[in-house]
Amino acid sequence: PGLVALNAVAGLNGNIDTRSVAFTLGPRLNAAGRLGKADVCLHLLTATDLSEAKKMARSLDDINQERQEVQKWTQEEAEYLLDREVDLENDKVIVLASENFHMGVIGIVASRFSQTYYRPTVLIALKDKKGKGSARSIPRFNLFKAFTECSEYLIQYGGHAYAAGLNIEESQVEAFRKAINQVGQRILGDEVLIPEINIDAILPLEDITLKTLKDIQTLEPFGQGNPLPVFMTEGVSVHDLHYMGREGQH
């Protein structure tokens, strides 16, 4: 009943695919935990009455909208600090710390920064002279190994090559920033900081048909280990574009 209600609130009809889970259902379920309201998500998923589930699904949708607002001002704060504290010509790793960061969303914002600026990114939410950080990386830069090299400045850390977390004293943030950038200088040459797009095949416009789409869909589910194929069409120029989304953000 909980998932049925959440599908309805999210406007999902018909088959639920991996994209629906990743970009529509997942963010709503995760939002509750990010804002310290995980019990709403728990009660929704364990609900046995559909009418009650619908109430909780609407509540979860409201929480997700709140998460989007929190994420928006956290990202604005990060961009403000980036302009003032980071030299993208020389800094190989972005490290930003602020009391205005919300711990629940810094991982999302770090992920966006690592993609936008193509740098490993560490965002640290400060409170009471201590910091909790979340980091996202790019290929060729192993966050866990980098944190291990800088462990003398950290209280605690964990994670893997592409995503990691840390605890740190506020007084050690600047030393950590310098140390991890030294690691970055050693590992990340300028050629590594050029984003790559891996193309699976060149697809002529006449081959972009419903049959092609259905053939691709037989390879689902897509995700880690089975990525969505990427095609390229040559000799095409943009004629027009328009923005989408509630606030025209896409």
GROMACS .gro file of N, CA and C in nm, residues 86-92 119 185 190 193:
model
   33
   86VAL      N    1   3.828   2.906  -0.349
   86VAL     CA    2   3.888   2.802  -0.432
   86VAL      C    3   3.943   2.861  -0.561
   87ASP      N    4   4.065   2.824  -0.593
   87ASP     CA    5   4.128   2.863  -0.720
   87ASP      C    6   4.125   2.741  -0.812
   88LEU      N    7   4.027   2.737  -0.902
   88LEU     CA    8   4.010   2.619  -0.987
   88LEU      C    9   4.125   2.599  -1.085
   89GLU      N   10   4.206   2.701  -1.104
   89GLU     CA   11   4.324   2.687  -1.190
   89GLU      C   12   4.430   2.600  -1.123
   90ASN      N   13   4.434   2.606  -0.989
   90ASN     CA   14   4.540   2.535  -0.916
   90ASN      C   15   4.490   2.427  -0.821
   91ASP      N   16   4.372   2.445  -0.764
   91ASP     CA   17   4.322   2.348  -0.668
   91ASP      C   18   4.267   2.225  -0.740
   92LYS      N   19   4.321   2.110  -0.709
   92LYS     CA   20   4.276   1.985  -0.770
   92LYS      C   21   4.157   1.924  -0.696
  119ARG      N   22   3.607   1.792  -1.033
  119ARG     CA   23   3.708   1.785  -0.929
  119ARG      C   24   3.653   1.699  -0.816
  185GLN      N   25   4.746   1.715  -0.635
  185GLN     CA   26   4.851   1.762  -0.725
  185GLN      C   27   4.935   1.647  -0.777
  190ASP      N   28   4.656   1.768  -1.547
  190ASP     CA   29   4.556   1.846  -1.620
  190ASP      C   30   4.476   1.760  -1.717
  193LEU      N   31   4.174   1.588  -1.566
  193LEU     CA   32   4.062   1.674  -1.528
  193LEU      C   33   3.978   1.718  -1.648
   0.00000   0.00000   0.00000
